[in-house]
Tab-separated table of C-alpha atoms in Angstrom:
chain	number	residue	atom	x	y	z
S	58	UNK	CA	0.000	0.000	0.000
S	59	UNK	CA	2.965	2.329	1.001
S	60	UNK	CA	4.106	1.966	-2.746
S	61	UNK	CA	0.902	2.761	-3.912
S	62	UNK	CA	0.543	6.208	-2.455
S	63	UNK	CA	4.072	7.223	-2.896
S	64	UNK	CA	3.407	6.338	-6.273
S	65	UNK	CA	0.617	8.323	-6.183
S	66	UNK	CA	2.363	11.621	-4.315
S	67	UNK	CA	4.917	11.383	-6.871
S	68	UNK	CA	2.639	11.625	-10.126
S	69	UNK	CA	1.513	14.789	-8.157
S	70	UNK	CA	5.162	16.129	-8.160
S	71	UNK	CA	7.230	14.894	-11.282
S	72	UNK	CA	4.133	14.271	-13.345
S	73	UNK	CA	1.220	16.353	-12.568
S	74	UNK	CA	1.694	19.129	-13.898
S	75	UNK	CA	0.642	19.944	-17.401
S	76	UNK	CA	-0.802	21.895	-20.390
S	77	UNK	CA	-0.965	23.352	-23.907
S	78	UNK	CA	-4.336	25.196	-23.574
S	79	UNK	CA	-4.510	29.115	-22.647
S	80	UNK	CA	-7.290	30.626	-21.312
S	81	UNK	CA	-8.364	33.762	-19.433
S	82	UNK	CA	-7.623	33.371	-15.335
S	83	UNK	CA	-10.659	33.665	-13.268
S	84	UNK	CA	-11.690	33.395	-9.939
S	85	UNK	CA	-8.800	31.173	-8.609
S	86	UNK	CA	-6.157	33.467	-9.770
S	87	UNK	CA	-5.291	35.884	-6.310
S	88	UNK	CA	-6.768	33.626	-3.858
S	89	UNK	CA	-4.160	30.803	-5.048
S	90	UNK	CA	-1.078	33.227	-5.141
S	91	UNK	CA	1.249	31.939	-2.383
S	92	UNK	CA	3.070	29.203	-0.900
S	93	UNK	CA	1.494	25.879	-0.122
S	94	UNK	CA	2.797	23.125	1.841
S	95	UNK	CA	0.825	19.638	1.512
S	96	UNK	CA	-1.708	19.230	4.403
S	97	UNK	CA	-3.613	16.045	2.761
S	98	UNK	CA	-3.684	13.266	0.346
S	99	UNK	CA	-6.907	10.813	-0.379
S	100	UNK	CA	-7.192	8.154	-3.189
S	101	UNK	CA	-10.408	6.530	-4.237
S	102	UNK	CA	-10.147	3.052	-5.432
S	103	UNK	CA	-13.689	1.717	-6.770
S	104	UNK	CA	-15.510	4.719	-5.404
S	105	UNK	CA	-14.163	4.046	-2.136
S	106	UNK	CA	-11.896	6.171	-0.087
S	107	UNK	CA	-9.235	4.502	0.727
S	108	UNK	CA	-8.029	4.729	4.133
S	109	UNK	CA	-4.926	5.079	5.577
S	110	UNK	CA	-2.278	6.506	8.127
S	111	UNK	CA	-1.167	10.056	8.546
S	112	UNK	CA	2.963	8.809	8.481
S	113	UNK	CA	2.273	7.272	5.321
S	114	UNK	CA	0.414	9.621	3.123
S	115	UNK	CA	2.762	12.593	4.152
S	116	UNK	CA	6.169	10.732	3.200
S	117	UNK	CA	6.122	12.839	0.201
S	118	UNK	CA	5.701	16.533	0.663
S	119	UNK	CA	4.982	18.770	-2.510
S	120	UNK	CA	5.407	22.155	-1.703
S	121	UNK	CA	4.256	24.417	-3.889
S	122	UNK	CA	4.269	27.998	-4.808
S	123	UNK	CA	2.062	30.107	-7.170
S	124	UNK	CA	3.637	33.605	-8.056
S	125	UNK	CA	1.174	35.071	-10.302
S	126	UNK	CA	0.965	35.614	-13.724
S	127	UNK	CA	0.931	31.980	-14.460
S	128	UNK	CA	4.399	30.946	-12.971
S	129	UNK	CA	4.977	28.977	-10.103
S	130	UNK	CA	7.956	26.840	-8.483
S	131	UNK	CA	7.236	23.244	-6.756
S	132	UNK	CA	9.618	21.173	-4.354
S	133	UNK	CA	9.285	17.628	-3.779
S	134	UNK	CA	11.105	16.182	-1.240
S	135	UNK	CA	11.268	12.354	-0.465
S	136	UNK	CA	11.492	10.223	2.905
S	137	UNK	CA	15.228	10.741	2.612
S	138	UNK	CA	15.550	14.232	2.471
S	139	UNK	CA	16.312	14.285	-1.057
S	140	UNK	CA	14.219	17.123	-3.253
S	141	UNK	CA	14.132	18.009	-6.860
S	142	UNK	CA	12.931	21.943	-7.452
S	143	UNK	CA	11.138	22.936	-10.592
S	144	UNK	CA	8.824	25.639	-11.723
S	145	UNK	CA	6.174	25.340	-13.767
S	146	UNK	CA	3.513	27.724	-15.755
S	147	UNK	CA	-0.223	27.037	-15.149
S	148	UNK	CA	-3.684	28.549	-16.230
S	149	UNK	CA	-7.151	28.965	-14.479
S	150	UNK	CA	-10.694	28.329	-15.923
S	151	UNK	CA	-13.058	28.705	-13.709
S	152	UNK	CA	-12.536	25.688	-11.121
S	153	UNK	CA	-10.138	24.169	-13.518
S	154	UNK	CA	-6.436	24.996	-12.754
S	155	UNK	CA	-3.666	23.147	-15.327
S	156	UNK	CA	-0.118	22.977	-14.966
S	157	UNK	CA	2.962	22.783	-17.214
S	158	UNK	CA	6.204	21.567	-16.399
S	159	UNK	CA	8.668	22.459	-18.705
S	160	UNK	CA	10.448	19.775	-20.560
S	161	UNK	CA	13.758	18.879	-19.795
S	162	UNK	CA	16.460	16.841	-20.986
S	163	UNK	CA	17.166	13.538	-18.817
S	164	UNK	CA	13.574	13.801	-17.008
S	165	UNK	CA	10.610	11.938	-17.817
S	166	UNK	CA	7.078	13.272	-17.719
S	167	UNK	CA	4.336	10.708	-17.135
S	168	UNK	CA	1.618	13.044	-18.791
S	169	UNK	CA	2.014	16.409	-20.162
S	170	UNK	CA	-1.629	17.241	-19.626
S	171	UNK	CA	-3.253	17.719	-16.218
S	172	UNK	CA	-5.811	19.803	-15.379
S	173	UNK	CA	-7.674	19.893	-11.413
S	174	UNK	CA	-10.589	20.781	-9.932
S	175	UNK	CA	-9.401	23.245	-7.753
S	176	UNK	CA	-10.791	25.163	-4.562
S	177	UNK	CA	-9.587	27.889	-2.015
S	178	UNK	CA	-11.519	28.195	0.964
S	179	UNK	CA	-9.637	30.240	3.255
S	180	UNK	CA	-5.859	28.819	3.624
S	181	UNK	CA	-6.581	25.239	2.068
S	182	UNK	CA	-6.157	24.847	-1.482
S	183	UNK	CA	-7.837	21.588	-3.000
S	184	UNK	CA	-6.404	20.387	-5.966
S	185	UNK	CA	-8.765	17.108	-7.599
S	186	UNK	CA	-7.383	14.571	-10.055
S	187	UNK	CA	-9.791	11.925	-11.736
S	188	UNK	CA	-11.323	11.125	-14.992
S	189	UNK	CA	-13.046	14.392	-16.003
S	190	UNK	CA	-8.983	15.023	-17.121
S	191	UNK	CA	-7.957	12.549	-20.097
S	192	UNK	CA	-4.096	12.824	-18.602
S	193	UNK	CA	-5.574	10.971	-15.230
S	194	UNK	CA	-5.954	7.452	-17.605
S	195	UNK	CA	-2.270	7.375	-18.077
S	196	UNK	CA	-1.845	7.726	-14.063
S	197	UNK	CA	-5.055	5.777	-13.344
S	198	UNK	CA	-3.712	2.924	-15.168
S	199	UNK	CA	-0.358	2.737	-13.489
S	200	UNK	CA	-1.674	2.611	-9.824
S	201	UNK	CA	-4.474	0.593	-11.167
S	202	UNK	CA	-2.085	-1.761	-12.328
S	203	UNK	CA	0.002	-1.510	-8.655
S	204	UNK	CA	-3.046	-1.998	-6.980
S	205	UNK	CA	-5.323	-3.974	-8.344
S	206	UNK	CA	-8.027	-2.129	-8.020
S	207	UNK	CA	-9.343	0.637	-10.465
S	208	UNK	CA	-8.191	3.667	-9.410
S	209	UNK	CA	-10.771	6.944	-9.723
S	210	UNK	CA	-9.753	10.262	-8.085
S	211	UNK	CA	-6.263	11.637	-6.249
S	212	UNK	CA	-7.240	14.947	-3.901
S	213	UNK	CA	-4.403	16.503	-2.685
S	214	UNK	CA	-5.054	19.325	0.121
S	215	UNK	CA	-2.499	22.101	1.046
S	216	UNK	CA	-2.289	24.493	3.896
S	217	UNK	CA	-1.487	28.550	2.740
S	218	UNK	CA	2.092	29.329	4.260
């Protein structure tokens, strides 16, 4: 299981971040300027939450930062110590926020494209992964294929620095 949800954490850090599409920022756009650190992770297997301890779902914390104007920077650091840095662009639609990494040479992105549901309310930020985004199959699949178990939604929940 411990596999499973670091996979999981990870897609969110090296992977889940992407997008060609431009579109006006709404809403989202000064309520989710800041820095984020990771306050929550659930999975849904089956339409089931999955349950799980608090040690294991934070081994991987995502920090993340949005500066406005569509840049941001995210740090990922592992169980032993060990981070990679990167920044990223992203867009807002409404709810939807998506993501870019940039491409690099030597690094592998699982999916170019995600896009979240994505909430403020107060100092959390909610960031939802699952079907509605045709990038989630690629991830889906993967843990699916870890697991078991069909895989449906990742929510990921951050606390406002």
């Amino acid at each position: 299981m411990k596999k499973i949800l670091y996979a999981a954490a990870l897609l969110l850090g090296l992977a889940a971040l992407g997008s060609c599409k431009k579109a006006e920022p709404v809403t989202l756009d000064k309520s989710i300027i800041g820095k984020w650190e990771p306050a929550g992770f659930e999975l849904y297997f089956e339409g089931k939450k999955v349950a799980f301890d608090k040690e294991i779902k934070l081994d991987l914390h995502t920090k993340l930062e949005f500066l406005g104007d569509g840049k941001g920077k995210q740090e990922v650091t592992d169980p032993t110590g060990a981070s990679l840095s990167e920044t990223f662009t992203y867009v807002i639609d409404g709810n939807k926020l998506t993501v870019t990494l940039p491409e690099k040479e030597g690094t592998v992105n699982i999916t170019k494209n995600v896009v979240y549901t994505a909430a403020v309310n107060g100092n959390t930020l909610t960031l939802t992964w699952d079907n509605t985004d045709p990038s989630f199959q690629v991830a889906a699949l993967m843990l699916t294929m870890e697991a078991g178990t069909r895989v449906d939604k990742v929510i990921f929940t951050y606390n406002k620095k």
